[in-house]
Amino acid sequence: MRAVREGQHVVVLGGGPGGYEAALVARRLGARVTVVEKQGLGGAAVLTDVVPSKTLIATAEWLTIAERAPDLGIRSGAGPAQVDLSAVNTRVLALAAAQSADIRARLEREGVEIVTGAGRLESKSRVVVSHDGRDVALDEADTVLVATGATPRTLPTAVPDGERILTWTQLYQLDALPERLIVVGSGVTGAEFAGAYRALGSEVVLVSSRDRVLPGEDEDAAELLEGVFRSRGMEVMSRSRAASAERTADGVAVTLADGRVVEGSHVLIAVGAVPSTSGLGLEEVGVALTPSGHVVVDKVSRTTVRGVYAAGDCTGVLPLASVAAQQGRIAMAHALGDAVEPLRLGTVAANIFTAPEIATVGYSEKQLQEQGLRYVTTTLPLARNPRAKMLGMRDGFVKLFAHPQGTVRGGVVVAPRASELIFPITLAVANRLTVHDVASAFTVYPSLSGSIGEGARVLHGQVRGQDG
Ligand SMILES: Cc1cc2nc3c(=O)[nH]c(=O)nc-3n(C[C@H](O)[C@H](O)[C@H](O)COP(=O)(O)OP(=O)(O)OC[C@H]3O[C@@H](n4cnc5c(N)ncnc54)[C@H](O)[C@@H]3O)c2cc1C
């Protein structure tokens, strides 16, 4: 990287992954950088979303592993492990605060100016920050990056009260495990929390308006997970739309659209997120928004106004911290005249942190089918993998997709720590490796990644068969 436009002033609205990663790149390129943040550095990703949820899930993961102990010959006289939710949440919040402090320290070290308050655009180059009832105008900006994220979507008929009717940001205030948690919404967030609280020891009812959990994800993976959920004693209510939630004398009652009522001690509303784009002055300066309120951006994060860029969940491109960070980096490279590689969503690796985890990269089978693309595929159940047998793992699989001429097009890994196992497939997809390339690389014996090598060998056979 080189300092391309020394002395330029970049103002970043929002200190989440979209904003702080961009700020670091802009500093490296020699710009003067101001980050405006109203809540805390690291953004929702660090303070309420990714870091807290994955820290909570780390505790749940330990309990899930412990479930396999009897199969591995371990006898514990003390009965099942108990969770002290108050201690878990104290750890979660401390970890999030420490991570936020680390990010602040890093930005300060790099010479980024941090301004506390809510920023808004008065013109395309003039940002005003409100804090403690006062408005302060920042120095004129050459470039503005909007990275204001999103907040949980709520229903007017199920207003969160922070005690019994909760959004995911409020879960960490609970000091005792919910006896019976109703989770409304079976997308990624709903599925992750439903699985985690079940493992922690709550009774869980998952209310899904769709036919099965995780709509839009690989069907085999979603079906497997739903089976695992049920086998762990979770009640999964499919084709059940929640209409409202109210408090009762000692808990909550969720009324479904068909009139049925589900009772529980707490309800988590996990029905998506709304972009934080109102009141920022965006439309007033000419920045186009979609009907859902997301900022319209192109593959180099430009909005419809020259000099104003946007990154992350406020754009609705793909709500992942890794994508937000990449959009922010690309925006700064473009704005400051460095080499730019447009965003390539086809190589994004994503993971659902359930037990087992579901990791995906590249084309999904649905996309291949819908786009009429030719492909070969193979699925290897985890239960046949020798390492998985030794570890007592049964539920999961490795699925690979390749072009009939051999290029790896995508993959799905359903396994404990699939988030780690997906990386070789990501490398293959990103670098257009062939199944032959993957098949000819060594894997450790015995290892879970052996199934990736094995899958590539199976496909290599099919590809050669087609060539012949
Ligand atoms: C429960 C949950 C779990 C998740 N887990 C994962 C995961 O495991 N992996 C993953 O990749 N993604 C995960 N995500 C998605 C991830 O959290 C988001 O994609 C990511 O936070 C987006 O980053 P961002 O920078 O766009 O926004 P955010 O992280 O939301 O940061 C935006 C920041 O802007 C600030 N802000 C808003 N308006 C203003 C203003 N006017 N002035 C100043 N500051 C402002 C906010 O205070 C906030 O700090 C999860 C999401 C949820 C809900």
mmCIF file of C-alpha atoms and ligand atoms in Angstrom, residues 12-21 35-54 57 115-121 127-130 146-152 168-169 171-172 188-190 192-193 272-273 276-280 311-315 318-325 327 349-353, ligand 1:
data_model
loop_
_atom_site.group_PDB
_atom_site.id
_atom_site.type_symbol
_atom_site.label_atom_id
_atom_site.label_comp_id
_atom_site.label_asym_id
_atom_site.label_seq_id
_atom_site.Cartn_x
_atom_site.Cartn_y
_atom_site.Cartn_z
ATOM 1 C CA VAL A 12 -16.413 7.472 9.386
ATOM 2 C CA LEU A 13 -19.884 7.224 10.931
ATOM 3 C CA GLY A 14 -19.982 4.104 13.117
ATOM 4 C CA GLY A 15 -17.178 2.216 14.836
ATOM 5 C CA GLY A 16 -18.220 -1.384 14.058
ATOM 6 C CA PRO A 17 -16.221 -3.704 11.757
ATOM 7 C CA GLY A 18 -17.321 -1.738 8.687
ATOM 8 C CA GLY A 19 -16.098 1.506 10.230
ATOM 9 C CA TYR A 20 -12.998 0.635 12.255
ATOM 10 C CA GLU A 21 -11.367 -1.560 9.627
ATOM 11 C CA VAL A 35 -14.461 8.003 13.628
ATOM 12 C CA VAL A 36 -17.800 9.052 15.111
ATOM 13 C CA GLU A 37 -19.355 6.419 17.381
ATOM 14 C CA LYS A 38 -22.373 6.832 19.622
ATOM 15 C CA GLN A 39 -22.261 3.587 21.607
ATOM 16 C CA GLY A 40 -18.844 1.933 21.801
ATOM 17 C CA LEU A 41 -15.943 0.960 19.547
ATOM 18 C CA GLY A 42 -16.365 -2.416 17.909
ATOM 19 C CA GLY A 43 -20.004 -1.615 17.240
ATOM 20 C CA ALA A 44 -22.904 -3.960 17.669
ATOM 21 C CA ALA A 45 -20.615 -6.739 16.402
ATOM 22 C CA VAL A 46 -18.474 -6.517 19.530
ATOM 23 C CA LEU A 47 -20.891 -5.169 22.128
ATOM 24 C CA THR A 48 -24.189 -6.944 21.467
ATOM 25 C CA ASP A 49 -24.053 -9.340 18.512
ATOM 26 C CA VAL A 50 -21.091 -11.469 17.372
ATOM 27 C CA VAL A 51 -18.799 -11.405 20.404
ATOM 28 C CA PRO A 52 -21.456 -11.864 23.122
ATOM 29 C CA SER A 53 -23.362 -14.556 21.206
ATOM 30 C CA LYS A 54 -20.248 -16.550 20.347
ATOM 31 C CA ILE A 57 -22.196 -20.336 22.663
ATOM 32 C CA VAL A 115 -15.473 11.434 18.557
ATOM 33 C CA THR A 116 -18.278 10.233 20.830
ATOM 34 C CA GLY A 117 -21.813 11.023 19.713
ATOM 35 C CA ALA A 118 -24.388 10.507 16.978
ATOM 36 C CA GLY A 119 -23.252 11.826 13.616
ATOM 37 C CA ARG A 120 -25.387 13.021 10.722
ATOM 38 C CA LEU A 121 -24.719 14.584 7.348
ATOM 39 C CA VAL A 127 -20.805 15.948 9.496
ATOM 40 C CA VAL A 128 -22.409 17.215 12.685
ATOM 41 C CA VAL A 129 -22.133 15.224 15.897
ATOM 42 C CA SER A 130 -24.721 15.396 18.696
ATOM 43 C CA VAL A 146 -21.480 5.506 6.524
ATOM 44 C CA ALA A 147 -21.138 2.315 8.588
ATOM 45 C CA THR A 148 -23.961 2.686 11.069
ATOM 46 C CA GLY A 149 -25.081 -0.960 11.154
ATOM 47 C CA ALA A 150 -28.517 -2.215 12.098
ATOM 48 C CA THR A 151 -30.687 -2.846 15.157
ATOM 49 C CA PRO A 152 -33.047 -5.729 16.008
ATOM 50 C CA TRP A 168 -30.843 -10.525 21.389
ATOM 51 C CA THR A 169 -29.123 -7.428 22.767
ATOM 52 C CA LEU A 171 -30.226 -11.470 26.812
ATOM 53 C CA TYR A 172 -27.019 -10.750 28.700
ATOM 54 C CA VAL A 188 -29.502 -17.925 11.858
ATOM 55 C CA THR A 189 -29.881 -15.826 15.022
ATOM 56 C CA GLY A 190 -32.961 -17.689 16.253
ATOM 57 C CA GLU A 192 -28.107 -20.159 17.300
ATOM 58 C CA PHE A 193 -29.801 -18.923 20.481
ATOM 59 C CA GLY A 272 -34.296 -9.819 11.579
ATOM 60 C CA ALA A 273 -32.773 -6.365 11.738
ATOM 61 C CA SER A 276 -29.703 2.340 11.150
ATOM 62 C CA THR A 277 -30.102 4.854 8.338
ATOM 63 C CA SER A 278 -32.893 7.174 9.420
ATOM 64 C CA GLY A 279 -32.106 10.608 10.808
ATOM 65 C CA LEU A 280 -28.624 10.612 9.252
ATOM 66 C CA ALA A 311 -20.269 -0.385 4.340
ATOM 67 C CA GLY A 312 -21.740 -3.140 6.485
ATOM 68 C CA ASP A 313 -25.221 -3.950 7.700
ATOM 69 C CA CYS A 314 -26.583 -0.517 6.761
ATOM 70 C CA THR A 315 -26.114 -1.582 3.117
ATOM 71 C CA LEU A 318 -24.629 -9.539 3.354
ATOM 72 C CA PRO A 319 -24.984 -9.106 7.110
ATOM 73 C CA LEU A 320 -21.648 -10.515 8.250
ATOM 74 C CA ALA A 321 -18.869 -8.811 10.176
ATOM 75 C CA SER A 322 -16.298 -10.096 7.673
ATOM 76 C CA VAL A 323 -18.224 -8.596 4.750
ATOM 77 C CA ALA A 324 -18.713 -5.278 6.572
ATOM 78 C CA ALA A 325 -14.962 -5.049 7.188
ATOM 79 C CA GLN A 327 -16.637 -3.322 2.246
ATOM 80 C CA ALA A 349 -17.329 -18.163 3.988
ATOM 81 C CA ALA A 350 -20.163 -18.100 6.527
ATOM 82 C CA ASN A 351 -20.916 -20.145 9.608
ATOM 83 C CA ILE A 352 -23.945 -20.867 11.758
ATOM 84 C CA PHE A 353 -22.746 -21.486 15.311
HETATM 85 C C1 LIG B 1 -26.854 -12.175 17.302
HETATM 86 C C2 LIG B 1 -25.960 -11.933 16.134
HETATM 87 C C3 LIG B 1 -24.843 -12.721 15.943
HETATM 88 C C4 LIG B 1 -23.998 -12.491 14.867
HETATM 89 N N1 LIG B 1 -22.936 -13.317 14.690
HETATM 90 C C5 LIG B 1 -22.110 -13.120 13.645
HETATM 91 C C6 LIG B 1 -20.987 -13.962 13.453
HETATM 92 O O1 LIG B 1 -20.778 -14.895 14.215
HETATM 93 N N2 LIG B 1 -20.158 -13.701 12.418
HETATM 94 C C7 LIG B 1 -20.378 -12.654 11.572
HETATM 95 O O2 LIG B 1 -19.573 -12.448 10.635
HETATM 96 N N3 LIG B 1 -21.436 -11.838 11.719
HETATM 97 C C8 LIG B 1 -22.315 -12.052 12.732
HETATM 98 N N4 LIG B 1 -23.380 -11.224 12.907
HETATM 99 C C9 LIG B 1 -23.547 -10.074 11.993
HETATM 100 C C10 LIG B 1 -22.655 -8.913 12.443
HETATM 101 O O3 LIG B 1 -22.964 -8.566 13.775
HETATM 102 C C11 LIG B 1 -22.851 -7.701 11.555
HETATM 103 O O4 LIG B 1 -22.754 -8.083 10.211
HETATM 104 C C12 LIG B 1 -21.815 -6.621 11.869
HETATM 105 O O5 LIG B 1 -21.996 -6.142 13.165
HETATM 106 C C13 LIG B 1 -21.927 -5.468 10.873
HETATM 107 O O6 LIG B 1 -20.956 -4.507 11.174
HETATM 108 P P1 LIG B 1 -21.242 -2.968 10.908
HETATM 109 O O7 LIG B 1 -19.946 -2.258 11.089
HETATM 110 O O8 LIG B 1 -21.986 -2.779 9.659
HETATM 111 O O9 LIG B 1 -22.275 -2.520 12.048
HETATM 112 P P2 LIG B 1 -22.280 -2.585 13.624
HETATM 113 O O10 LIG B 1 -21.422 -3.629 14.169
HETATM 114 O O11 LIG B 1 -23.742 -2.618 13.951
HETATM 115 O O12 LIG B 1 -21.687 -1.176 14.061
HETATM 116 C C14 LIG B 1 -22.341 0.028 13.720
HETATM 117 C C15 LIG B 1 -21.993 1.062 14.749
HETATM 118 O O13 LIG B 1 -22.487 2.314 14.291
HETATM 119 C C16 LIG B 1 -22.904 3.062 15.415
HETATM 120 N N5 LIG B 1 -23.821 4.113 14.958
HETATM 121 C C17 LIG B 1 -25.066 3.963 14.446
HETATM 122 N N6 LIG B 1 -25.556 5.170 14.083
HETATM 123 C C18 LIG B 1 -24.608 6.081 14.375
HETATM 124 C C19 LIG B 1 -24.517 7.479 14.237
HETATM 125 N N7 LIG B 1 -25.525 8.189 13.711
HETATM 126 N N8 LIG B 1 -23.391 8.093 14.653
HETATM 127 C C20 LIG B 1 -22.359 7.389 15.208
HETATM 128 N N9 LIG B 1 -22.388 6.049 15.366
HETATM 129 C C21 LIG B 1 -23.499 5.415 14.945
HETATM 130 C C22 LIG B 1 -23.561 2.045 16.307
HETATM 131 O O14 LIG B 1 -23.556 2.510 17.653
HETATM 132 C C23 LIG B 1 -22.646 0.849 16.107
HETATM 133 O O15 LIG B 1 -21.656 0.843 17.112
HETATM 134 C C24 LIG B 1 -24.268 -11.438 13.961
HETATM 135 C C25 LIG B 1 -25.399 -10.650 14.132
HETATM 136 C C26 LIG B 1 -26.246 -10.899 15.202
HETATM 137 C C27 LIG B 1 -27.472 -10.065 15.367
#
